[in-house]
JSON list of C-alpha atoms in Angstrom, two decimals:
[
{"chain": "L", "resi": 1, "resn": "GLU", "atom": "CA", "xyz": [-17.96, -34.59, 30.36]},
{"chain": "L", "resi": 2, "resn": "ASP", "atom": "CA", "xyz": [-17.28, -30.93, 29.51]},
{"chain": "L", "resi": 3, "resn": "LEU", "atom": "CA", "xyz": [-20.11, -28.91, 28.07]},
{"chain": "L", "resi": 4, "resn": "ASN", "atom": "CA", "xyz": [-18.67, -26.08, 25.96]},
{"chain": "L", "resi": 5, "resn": "ALA", "atom": "CA", "xyz": [-20.21, -23.79, 23.36]},
{"chain": "L", "resi": 6, "resn": "VAL", "atom": "CA", "xyz": [-19.15, -20.80, 21.30]},
{"chain": "L", "resi": 7, "resn": "ALA", "atom": "CA", "xyz": [-21.44, -18.07, 19.97]},
{"chain": "L", "resi": 8, "resn": "VAL", "atom": "CA", "xyz": [-20.25, -15.73, 17.22]},
{"chain": "L", "resi": 9, "resn": "TRP", "atom": "CA", "xyz": [-21.83, -12.65, 15.68]},
{"chain": "L", "resi": 10, "resn": "GLN", "atom": "CA", "xyz": [-21.17, -9.47, 13.74]},
{"chain": "L", "resi": 11, "resn": "ILE", "atom": "CA", "xyz": [-21.31, -6.00, 15.25]},
{"chain": "L", "resi": 12, "resn": "GLY", "atom": "CA", "xyz": [-21.19, -2.65, 13.49]},
{"chain": "L", "resi": 13, "resn": "ASP", "atom": "CA", "xyz": [-22.16, 1.00, 13.52]},
{"chain": "L", "resi": 14, "resn": "ARG", "atom": "CA", "xyz": [-25.32, 1.77, 11.53]},
{"chain": "L", "resi": 15, "resn": "ALA", "atom": "CA", "xyz": [-24.06, 5.31, 11.01]},
{"chain": "L", "resi": 16, "resn": "GLU", "atom": "CA", "xyz": [-20.83, 4.04, 9.46]},
{"chain": "L", "resi": 17, "resn": "PRO", "atom": "CA", "xyz": [-21.30, 1.83, 6.37]},
{"chain": "L", "resi": 18, "resn": "ASN", "atom": "CA", "xyz": [-17.66, 0.72, 6.34]},
{"chain": "L", "resi": 19, "resn": "SER", "atom": "CA", "xyz": [-17.82, -0.89, 9.76]},
{"chain": "L", "resi": 20, "resn": "GLY", "atom": "CA", "xyz": [-18.27, -4.44, 10.95]},
{"chain": "L", "resi": 21, "resn": "SER", "atom": "CA", "xyz": [-16.31, -6.76, 13.19]},
{"chain": "L", "resi": 22, "resn": "ILE", "atom": "CA", "xyz": [-16.65, -10.34, 14.46]},
{"chain": "L", "resi": 23, "resn": "VAL", "atom": "CA", "xyz": [-17.14, -11.07, 18.16]},
{"chain": "L", "resi": 24, "resn": "ALA", "atom": "CA", "xyz": [-17.24, -14.43, 19.97]},
{"chain": "L", "resi": 25, "resn": "ASN", "atom": "CA", "xyz": [-18.20, -15.64, 23.42]},
{"chain": "L", "resi": 26, "resn": "ARG", "atom": "CA", "xyz": [-17.53, -19.01, 25.08]},
{"chain": "L", "resi": 27, "resn": "TYR", "atom": "CA", "xyz": [-19.73, -21.01, 27.44]},
{"chain": "L", "resi": 28, "resn": "THR", "atom": "CA", "xyz": [-18.42, -23.65, 29.81]},
{"chain": "L", "resi": 29, "resn": "ARG", "atom": "CA", "xyz": [-20.26, -25.74, 32.38]},
{"chain": "L", "resi": 30, "resn": "THR", "atom": "CA", "xyz": [-18.22, -24.25, 35.24]},
{"chain": "L", "resi": 31, "resn": "ASP", "atom": "CA", "xyz": [-17.82, -20.60, 34.21]},
{"chain": "L", "resi": 32, "resn": "LEU", "atom": "CA", "xyz": [-21.01, -20.23, 32.14]},
{"chain": "L", "resi": 33, "resn": "TRP", "atom": "CA", "xyz": [-20.82, -17.39, 29.57]},
{"chain": "L", "resi": 34, "resn": "GLY", "atom": "CA", "xyz": [-17.64, -15.33, 29.58]},
{"chain": "L", "resi": 35, "resn": "GLU", "atom": "CA", "xyz": [-16.98, -11.91, 28.10]},
{"chain": "L", "resi": 36, "resn": "PRO", "atom": "CA", "xyz": [-17.32, -11.32, 24.34]},
{"chain": "L", "resi": 37, "resn": "VAL", "atom": "CA", "xyz": [-14.00, -10.81, 22.57]},
{"chain": "L", "resi": 38, "resn": "PRO", "atom": "CA", "xyz": [-13.17, -9.63, 19.02]},
{"chain": "L", "resi": 39, "resn": "VAL", "atom": "CA", "xyz": [-11.78, -12.41, 16.85]},
{"chain": "L", "resi": 40, "resn": "ASP", "atom": "CA", "xyz": [-11.02, -10.52, 13.63]},
{"chain": "L", "resi": 41, "resn": "ASP", "atom": "CA", "xyz": [-8.05, -8.17, 13.32]},
{"chain": "L", "resi": 42, "resn": "GLY", "atom": "CA", "xyz": [-10.14, -4.99, 13.18]},
{"chain": "L", "resi": 43, "resn": "ASN", "atom": "CA", "xyz": [-8.85, -4.16, 9.70]},
{"chain": "L", "resi": 44, "resn": "GLY", "atom": "CA", "xyz": [-11.72, -3.30, 7.37]},
{"chain": "L", "resi": 45, "resn": "VAL", "atom": "CA", "xyz": [-15.23, -4.73, 7.35]},
{"chain": "L", "resi": 46, "resn": "SER", "atom": "CA", "xyz": [-15.99, -8.27, 8.55]},
{"chain": "L", "resi": 47, "resn": "ALA", "atom": "CA", "xyz": [-19.28, -10.14, 8.12]},
{"chain": "L", "resi": 48, "resn": "ARG", "atom": "CA", "xyz": [-21.05, -13.52, 7.85]},
{"chain": "L", "resi": 49, "resn": "PRO", "atom": "CA", "xyz": [-19.27, -15.51, 10.58]},
{"chain": "L", "resi": 50, "resn": "VAL", "atom": "CA", "xyz": [-19.73, -19.28, 10.92]},
{"chain": "L", "resi": 51, "resn": "VAL", "atom": "CA", "xyz": [-18.43, -21.37, 13.85]},
{"chain": "L", "resi": 52, "resn": "ALA", "atom": "CA", "xyz": [-17.78, -25.07, 14.43]},
{"chain": "L", "resi": 53, "resn": "MET", "atom": "CA", "xyz": [-16.41, -26.99, 17.43]},
{"chain": "L", "resi": 54, "resn": "ASP", "atom": "CA", "xyz": [-14.49, -30.25, 17.57]},
{"chain": "L", "resi": 55, "resn": "GLY", "atom": "CA", "xyz": [-14.62, -32.99, 20.19]},
{"chain": "L", "resi": 56, "resn": "PRO", "atom": "CA", "xyz": [-12.04, -31.54, 22.63]},
{"chain": "L", "resi": 57, "resn": "GLY", "atom": "CA", "xyz": [-13.75, -28.13, 22.56]},
{"chain": "L", "resi": 58, "resn": "ASN", "atom": "CA", "xyz": [-11.57, -26.20, 20.14]},
{"chain": "L", "resi": 59, "resn": "ALA", "atom": "CA", "xyz": [-13.52, -23.74, 17.98]},
{"chain": "L", "resi": 60, "resn": "PHE", "atom": "CA", "xyz": [-13.06, -22.71, 14.34]},
{"chain": "L", "resi": 61, "resn": "ILE", "atom": "CA", "xyz": [-14.56, -19.48, 13.00]},
{"chain": "L", "resi": 62, "resn": "VAL", "atom": "CA", "xyz": [-14.59, -18.39, 9.35]},
{"chain": "L", "resi": 63, "resn": "TRP", "atom": "CA", "xyz": [-15.91, -15.13, 7.94]},
{"chain": "L", "resi": 64, "resn": "GLU", "atom": "CA", "xyz": [-15.76, -12.67, 5.05]},
{"chain": "L", "resi": 65, "resn": "GLN", "atom": "CA", "xyz": [-13.48, -9.66, 5.49]},
{"chain": "L", "resi": 66, "resn": "ASP", "atom": "CA", "xyz": [-12.94, -6.69, 3.19]},
{"chain": "L", "resi": 67, "resn": "ARG", "atom": "CA", "xyz": [-9.75, -4.86, 4.14]},
{"chain": "L", "resi": 68, "resn": "LEU", "atom": "CA", "xyz": [-10.78, -2.05, 1.73]},
{"chain": "L", "resi": 69, "resn": "THR", "atom": "CA", "xyz": [-7.36, -2.19, 0.05]},
{"chain": "L", "resi": 70, "resn": "GLY", "atom": "CA", "xyz": [-7.37, -5.61, -1.65]},
{"chain": "L", "resi": 71, "resn": "PRO", "atom": "CA", "xyz": [-9.49, -7.56, -4.14]},
{"chain": "L", "resi": 72, "resn": "GLY", "atom": "CA", "xyz": [-12.67, -7.23, -2.08]},
{"chain": "L", "resi": 73, "resn": "ARG", "atom": "CA", "xyz": [-13.99, -9.65, 0.51]},
{"chain": "L", "resi": 74, "resn": "GLU", "atom": "CA", "xyz": [-11.59, -12.42, 1.49]},
{"chain": "L", "resi": 75, "resn": "ILE", "atom": "CA", "xyz": [-12.08, -15.44, 3.75]},
{"chain": "L", "resi": 76, "resn": "TRP", "atom": "CA", "xyz": [-10.47, -15.24, 7.19]},
{"chain": "L", "resi": 77, "resn": "THR", "atom": "CA", "xyz": [-10.35, -17.59, 10.15]},
{"chain": "L", "resi": 78, "resn": "ASN", "atom": "CA", "xyz": [-9.53, -17.80, 13.84]},
{"chain": "L", "resi": 79, "resn": "ARG", "atom": "CA", "xyz": [-9.23, -20.88, 16.07]},
{"chain": "L", "resi": 80, "resn": "TYR", "atom": "CA", "xyz": [-9.78, -21.17, 19.80]},
{"chain": "L", "resi": 81, "resn": "ASP", "atom": "CA", "xyz": [-7.24, -23.48, 21.48]},
{"chain": "L", "resi": 82, "resn": "VAL", "atom": "CA", "xyz": [-9.08, -25.01, 24.42]},
{"chain": "L", "resi": 83, "resn": "GLU", "atom": "CA", "xyz": [-5.88, -26.36, 26.00]},
{"chain": "L", "resi": 84, "resn": "GLY", "atom": "CA", "xyz": [-4.15, -22.99, 25.96]},
{"chain": "L", "resi": 85, "resn": "GLY", "atom": "CA", "xyz": [-7.35, -21.06, 26.61]},
{"chain": "L", "resi": 86, "resn": "VAL", "atom": "CA", "xyz": [-6.65, -18.51, 23.87]},
{"chain": "L", "resi": 87, "resn": "TRP", "atom": "CA", "xyz": [-7.76, -17.47, 20.41]},
{"chain": "L", "resi": 88, "resn": "GLU", "atom": "CA", "xyz": [-4.80, -18.07, 18.11]},
{"chain": "L", "resi": 89, "resn": "GLY", "atom": "CA", "xyz": [-5.33, -14.92, 16.05]},
{"chain": "L", "resi": 90, "resn": "ALA", "atom": "CA", "xyz": [-7.07, -13.90, 12.85]},
{"chain": "L", "resi": 91, "resn": "ALA", "atom": "CA", "xyz": [-5.47, -15.20, 9.65]},
{"chain": "L", "resi": 92, "resn": "LEU", "atom": "CA", "xyz": [-6.26, -15.23, 5.94]},
{"chain": "L", "resi": 93, "resn": "LEU", "atom": "CA", "xyz": [-7.71, -18.64, 5.10]},
{"chain": "L", "resi": 94, "resn": "GLN", "atom": "CA", "xyz": [-7.41, -18.49, 1.32]},
{"chain": "L", "resi": 95, "resn": "THR", "atom": "CA", "xyz": [-4.22, -19.87, -0.22]},
{"chain": "L", "resi": 96, "resn": "GLY", "atom": "CA", "xyz": [-2.77, -19.56, -3.71]},
{"chain": "L", "resi": 97, "resn": "ASP", "atom": "CA", "xyz": [-4.22, -16.77, -5.85]},
{"chain": "L", "resi": 98, "resn": "VAL", "atom": "CA", "xyz": [-6.37, -14.69, -3.47]},
{"chain": "L", "resi": 99, "resn": "THR", "atom": "CA", "xyz": [-9.37, -13.21, -5.27]},
{"chain": "L", "resi": 100, "resn": "ARG", "atom": "CA", "xyz": [-12.68, -11.87, -3.97]},
{"chain": "L", "resi": 101, "resn": "ALA", "atom": "CA", "xyz": [-14.48, -14.60, -2.05]},
{"chain": "L", "resi": 102, "resn": "LYS", "atom": "CA", "xyz": [-17.75, -15.33, -0.26]},
{"chain": "L", "resi": 103, "resn": "LEU", "atom": "CA", "xyz": [-19.99, -17.98, 1.33]},
{"chain": "L", "resi": 104, "resn": "ALA", "atom": "CA", "xyz": [-17.58, -19.47, 3.84]},
{"chain": "L", "resi": 105, "resn": "SER", "atom": "CA", "xyz": [-18.70, -22.37, 6.03]},
{"chain": "L", "resi": 106, "resn": "VAL", "atom": "CA", "xyz": [-16.83, -24.75, 8.33]},
{"chain": "L", "resi": 107, "resn": "ALA", "atom": "CA", "xyz": [-17.30, -28.07, 10.15]},
{"chain": "L", "resi": 108, "resn": "ALA", "atom": "CA", "xyz": [-15.14, -29.97, 12.64]},
{"chain": "L", "resi": 109, "resn": "ASP", "atom": "CA", "xyz": [-14.93, -33.61, 13.72]},
{"chain": "L", "resi": 110, "resn": "PRO", "atom": "CA", "xyz": [-14.42, -35.25, 17.14]},
{"chain": "L", "resi": 111, "resn": "ALA", "atom": "CA", "xyz": [-10.68, -35.78, 16.48]},
{"chain": "L", "resi": 112, "resn": "GLY", "atom": "CA", "xyz": [-9.88, -32.07, 16.11]},
{"chain": "L", "resi": 113, "resn": "ASN", "atom": "CA", "xyz": [-9.86, -31.82, 12.32]},
{"chain": "L", "resi": 114, "resn": "ALA", "atom": "CA", "xyz": [-11.87, -29.27, 10.37]},
{"chain": "L", "resi": 115, "resn": "THR", "atom": "CA", "xyz": [-12.88, -28.51, 6.79]},
{"chain": "L", "resi": 116, "resn": "ALA", "atom": "CA", "xyz": [-13.89, -25.13, 5.37]},
{"chain": "L", "resi": 117, "resn": "ILE", "atom": "CA", "xyz": [-15.60, -24.35, 2.08]},
{"chain": "L", "resi": 118, "resn": "TYR", "atom": "CA", "xyz": [-15.88, -21.06, 0.23]},
{"chain": "L", "resi": 119, "resn": "VAL", "atom": "CA", "xyz": [-16.45, -19.64, -3.26]},
{"chain": "L", "resi": 120, "resn": "GLN", "atom": "CA", "xyz": [-13.96, -17.31, -4.91]},
{"chain": "L", "resi": 121, "resn": "ALA", "atom": "CA", "xyz": [-13.53, -15.63, -8.29]},
{"chain": "L", "resi": 122, "resn": "ASP", "atom": "CA", "xyz": [-11.45, -17.58, -10.79]},
{"chain": "L", "resi": 123, "resn": "PRO", "atom": "CA", "xyz": [-8.06, -15.78, -10.96]},
{"chain": "L", "resi": 124, "resn": "ILE", "atom": "CA", "xyz": [-7.75, -16.66, -14.66]},
{"chain": "L", "resi": 125, "resn": "ASP", "atom": "CA", "xyz": [-11.32, -15.96, -15.80]},
{"chain": "L", "resi": 126, "resn": "ASP", "atom": "CA", "xyz": [-13.05, -13.40, -13.58]},
{"chain": "L", "resi": 127, "resn": "SER", "atom": "CA", "xyz": [-16.44, -14.35, -15.03]},
{"chain": "L", "resi": 128, "resn": "GLN", "atom": "CA", "xyz": [-16.20, -17.78, -13.36]},
{"chain": "L", "resi": 129, "resn": "GLU", "atom": "CA", "xyz": [-16.24, -18.82, -9.72]},
{"chain": "L", "resi": 130, "resn": "LEU", "atom": "CA", "xyz": [-14.43, -21.66, -7.97]},
{"chain": "L", "resi": 131, "resn": "VAL", "atom": "CA", "xyz": [-15.75, -23.78, -5.11]},
{"chain": "L", "resi": 132, "resn": "ARG", "atom": "CA", "xyz": [-12.74, -24.21, -2.83]},
{"chain": "L", "resi": 133, "resn": "ILE", "atom": "CA", "xyz": [-12.08, -26.58, 0.06]},
{"chain": "L", "resi": 134, "resn": "ILE", "atom": "CA", "xyz": [-9.37, -26.34, 2.71]},
{"chain": "L", "resi": 135, "resn": "ARG", "atom": "CA", "xyz": [-8.71, -28.85, 5.50]},
{"chain": "L", "resi": 136, "resn": "TYR", "atom": "CA", "xyz": [-7.32, -28.42, 9.00]},
{"chain": "L", "resi": 137, "resn": "GLU", "atom": "CA", "xyz": [-5.39, -31.36, 10.41]},
{"chain": "L", "resi": 138, "resn": "ALA", "atom": "CA", "xyz": [-5.12, -31.54, 14.20]},
{"chain": "L", "resi": 139, "resn": "GLN", "atom": "CA", "xyz": [-1.39, -32.30, 14.01]},
{"chain": "L", "resi": 140, "resn": "SER", "atom": "CA", "xyz": [-0.35, -29.81, 11.33]},
{"chain": "L", "resi": 141, "resn": "GLY", "atom": "CA", "xyz": [-2.92, -27.01, 10.99]},
{"chain": "L", "resi": 142, "resn": "TRP", "atom": "CA", "xyz": [-4.47, -25.64, 7.81]},
{"chain": "L", "resi": 143, "resn": "GLY", "atom": "CA", "xyz": [-3.28, -27.07, 4.51]},
{"chain": "L", "resi": 144, "resn": "GLU", "atom": "CA", "xyz": [-3.60, -25.74, 0.97]},
{"chain": "L", "resi": 145, "resn": "ALA", "atom": "CA", "xyz": [-6.99, -24.98, -0.57]},
{"chain": "L", "resi": 146, "resn": "GLN", "atom": "CA", "xyz": [-8.11, -26.96, -3.58]},
{"chain": "L", "resi": 147, "resn": "THR", "atom": "CA", "xyz": [-10.82, -26.42, -6.18]},
{"chain": "L", "resi": 148, "resn": "ILE", "atom": "CA", "xyz": [-13.60, -29.01, -6.27]},
{"chain": "L", "resi": 149, "resn": "ALA", "atom": "CA", "xyz": [-15.89, -27.30, -8.82]},
{"chain": "L", "resi": 150, "resn": "THR", "atom": "CA", "xyz": [-15.84, -24.51, -11.39]},
{"chain": "L", "resi": 151, "resn": "LEU", "atom": "CA", "xyz": [-19.01, -22.46, -11.83]},
{"chain": "L", "resi": 152, "resn": "VAL", "atom": "CA", "xyz": [-19.56, -20.77, -15.19]},
{"chain": "L", "resi": 153, "resn": "SER", "atom": "CA", "xyz": [-20.53, -17.12, -15.38]},
{"chain": "L", "resi": 154, "resn": "ASN", "atom": "CA", "xyz": [-24.31, -17.58, -15.41]},
{"chain": "L", "resi": 155, "resn": "LEU", "atom": "CA", "xyz": [-24.34, -20.02, -12.46]},
{"chain": "L", "resi": 156, "resn": "VAL", "atom": "CA", "xyz": [-23.88, -18.11, -9.23]},
{"chain": "L", "resi": 157, "resn": "ALA", "atom": "CA", "xyz": [-23.79, -19.96, -5.90]},
{"chain": "L", "resi": 158, "resn": "ALA", "atom": "CA", "xyz": [-25.72, -18.48, -2.97]},
{"chain": "L", "resi": 159, "resn": "VAL", "atom": "CA", "xyz": [-25.26, -21.14, -0.27]},
{"chain": "L", "resi": 160, "resn": "THR", "atom": "CA", "xyz": [-22.47, -23.48, 0.82]},
{"chain": "L", "resi": 161, "resn": "SER", "atom": "CA", "xyz": [-22.23, -26.07, 3.59]},
{"chain": "L", "resi": 162, "resn": "VAL", "atom": "CA", "xyz": [-19.85, -28.80, 4.70]},
{"chain": "L", "resi": 163, "resn": "GLY", "atom": "CA", "xyz": [-20.16, -31.73, 7.08]},
{"chain": "L", "resi": 164, "resn": "LEU", "atom": "CA", "xyz": [-17.73, -34.28, 8.53]},
{"chain": "L", "resi": 165, "resn": "ASP", "atom": "CA", "xyz": [-18.24, -37.78, 9.91]},
{"chain": "L", "resi": 166, "resn": "ASP", "atom": "CA", "xyz": [-16.38, -39.58, 12.70]},
{"chain": "L", "resi": 167, "resn": "GLU", "atom": "CA", "xyz": [-14.25, -41.54, 10.22]},
{"chain": "L", "resi": 168, "resn": "GLY", "atom": "CA", "xyz": [-12.68, -38.53, 8.52]},
{"chain": "L", "resi": 169, "resn": "GLY", "atom": "CA", "xyz": [-15.06, -38.38, 5.57]},
{"chain": "L", "resi": 170, "resn": "ALA", "atom": "CA", "xyz": [-16.63, -35.13, 4.41]},
{"chain": "L", "resi": 171, "resn": "VAL", "atom": "CA", "xyz": [-19.42, -33.85, 2.19]},
{"chain": "L", "resi": 172, "resn": "ALA", "atom": "CA", "xyz": [-19.48, -30.36, 0.67]},
{"chain": "L", "resi": 173, "resn": "ILE", "atom": "CA", "xyz": [-22.68, -28.81, -0.68]},
{"chain": "L", "resi": 174, "resn": "TRP", "atom": "CA", "xyz": [-23.43, -25.71, -2.76]},
{"chain": "L", "resi": 175, "resn": "ASP", "atom": "CA", "xyz": [-26.44, -24.47, -4.68]},
{"chain": "L", "resi": 176, "resn": "LEU", "atom": "CA", "xyz": [-26.92, -23.17, -8.21]},
{"chain": "L", "resi": 177, "resn": "PRO", "atom": "CA", "xyz": [-29.86, -21.68, -10.10]},
{"chain": "L", "resi": 178, "resn": "GLY", "atom": "CA", "xyz": [-31.96, -24.16, -12.06]},
{"chain": "L", "resi": 179, "resn": "GLY", "atom": "CA", "xyz": [-35.24, -24.53, -13.86]},
{"chain": "L", "resi": 180, "resn": "VAL", "atom": "CA", "xyz": [-36.79, -21.78, -15.95]},
{"chain": "L", "resi": 181, "resn": "ALA", "atom": "CA", "xyz": [-35.19, -18.36, -15.57]},
{"chain": "L", "resi": 182, "resn": "GLY", "atom": "CA", "xyz": [-37.12, -16.13, -13.21]},
{"chain": "L", "resi": 183, "resn": "GLN", "atom": "CA", "xyz": [-38.77, -18.92, -11.22]},
{"chain": "L", "resi": 184, "resn": "GLY", "atom": "CA", "xyz": [-36.25, -18.78, -8.39]},
{"chain": "L", "resi": 185, "resn": "VAL", "atom": "CA", "xyz": [-35.49, -22.52, -8.48]},
{"chain": "L", "resi": 186, "resn": "ARG", "atom": "CA", "xyz": [-32.24, -23.53, -6.77]},
{"chain": "L", "resi": 187, "resn": "LEU", "atom": "CA", "xyz": [-30.51, -26.91, -7.22]},
{"chain": "L", "resi": 188, "resn": "LEU", "atom": "CA", "xyz": [-28.05, -28.53, -4.81]},
{"chain": "L", "resi": 189, "resn": "PHE", "atom": "CA", "xyz": [-24.73, -30.01, -5.88]},
{"chain": "L", "resi": 190, "resn": "GLY", "atom": "CA", "xyz": [-22.07, -31.71, -3.82]},
{"chain": "L", "resi": 191, "resn": "SER", "atom": "CA", "xyz": [-18.75, -33.51, -3.58]},
{"chain": "L", "resi": 192, "resn": "HIS", "atom": "CA", "xyz": [-17.64, -36.09, -1.02]},
{"chain": "L", "resi": 193, "resn": "TYR", "atom": "CA", "xyz": [-14.21, -36.75, 0.45]},
{"chain": "L", "resi": 194, "resn": "THR", "atom": "CA", "xyz": [-12.93, -40.20, 1.40]},
{"chain": "L", "resi": 195, "resn": "PRO", "atom": "CA", "xyz": [-9.83, -40.45, 3.64]},
{"chain": "L", "resi": 196, "resn": "GLY", "atom": "CA", "xyz": [-6.84, -41.59, 1.64]},
{"chain": "L", "resi": 197, "resn": "ALA", "atom": "CA", "xyz": [-8.50, -40.58, -1.62]},
{"chain": "L", "resi": 198, "resn": "ASP", "atom": "CA", "xyz": [-9.63, -37.21, -2.93]},
{"chain": "L", "resi": 199, "resn": "TRP", "atom": "CA", "xyz": [-12.76, -35.18, -3.43]},
{"chain": "L", "resi": 200, "resn": "SER", "atom": "CA", "xyz": [-15.21, -36.71, -5.88]},
{"chain": "L", "resi": 201, "resn": "GLU", "atom": "CA", "xyz": [-16.44, -35.12, -9.07]},
{"chain": "L", "resi": 202, "resn": "PRO", "atom": "CA", "xyz": [-19.40, -32.81, -8.40]},
{"chain": "L", "resi": 203, "resn": "PHE", "atom": "CA", "xyz": [-22.78, -34.54, -8.37]},
{"chain": "L", "resi": 204, "resn": "ALA", "atom": "CA", "xyz": [-26.40, -33.44, -8.23]},
{"chain": "L", "resi": 205, "resn": "VAL", "atom": "CA", "xyz": [-27.98, -33.87, -4.79]},
{"chain": "L", "resi": 206, "resn": "LYS", "atom": "CA", "xyz": [-31.39, -35.49, -5.14]},
{"chain": "L", "resi": 207, "resn": "SER", "atom": "CA", "xyz": [-34.15, -35.59, -2.55]}
]
């Protein structure tokens, strides 16, 4: 059985505030660690990378990137094709109305599918934020993003996460402030996806 891994991190110049790029390195059982390679397009400032690997060894990276000419930070992605042995190239992950975005995370399943989550500003009401989900199908690539929750202006998410099971199901999680103002209490909310159906209505995650 192959033993593969991918590490990803951000590099930048402390003397230059508008700098930051995403670098990845692959590990295989035979070749061990290779040479780090840039996976963003070098345009603007990139930060907060997250990586996931599927069963065959393909890798999915998502990150925030500010091209310094658009709406602010956007969500970008790159995929490593283990069969071809190449990174496919950096691409904008957001679809539809592209507004400033943050908090990207990604997970992959053994069959080669992946799901990414992120939060972006509502294009209609800038005071609101939308929790967005986008799925990658092994046979067709990335689809269209969809909104699974709307966050009102005084509820600002700080964390997102997503997980997949072996049957194609998924769970997305995000946090919101709760309790008495100033106490720093955060509450978790989620939505689950069932193959052949759709994402559920948001629900409170209880311990």
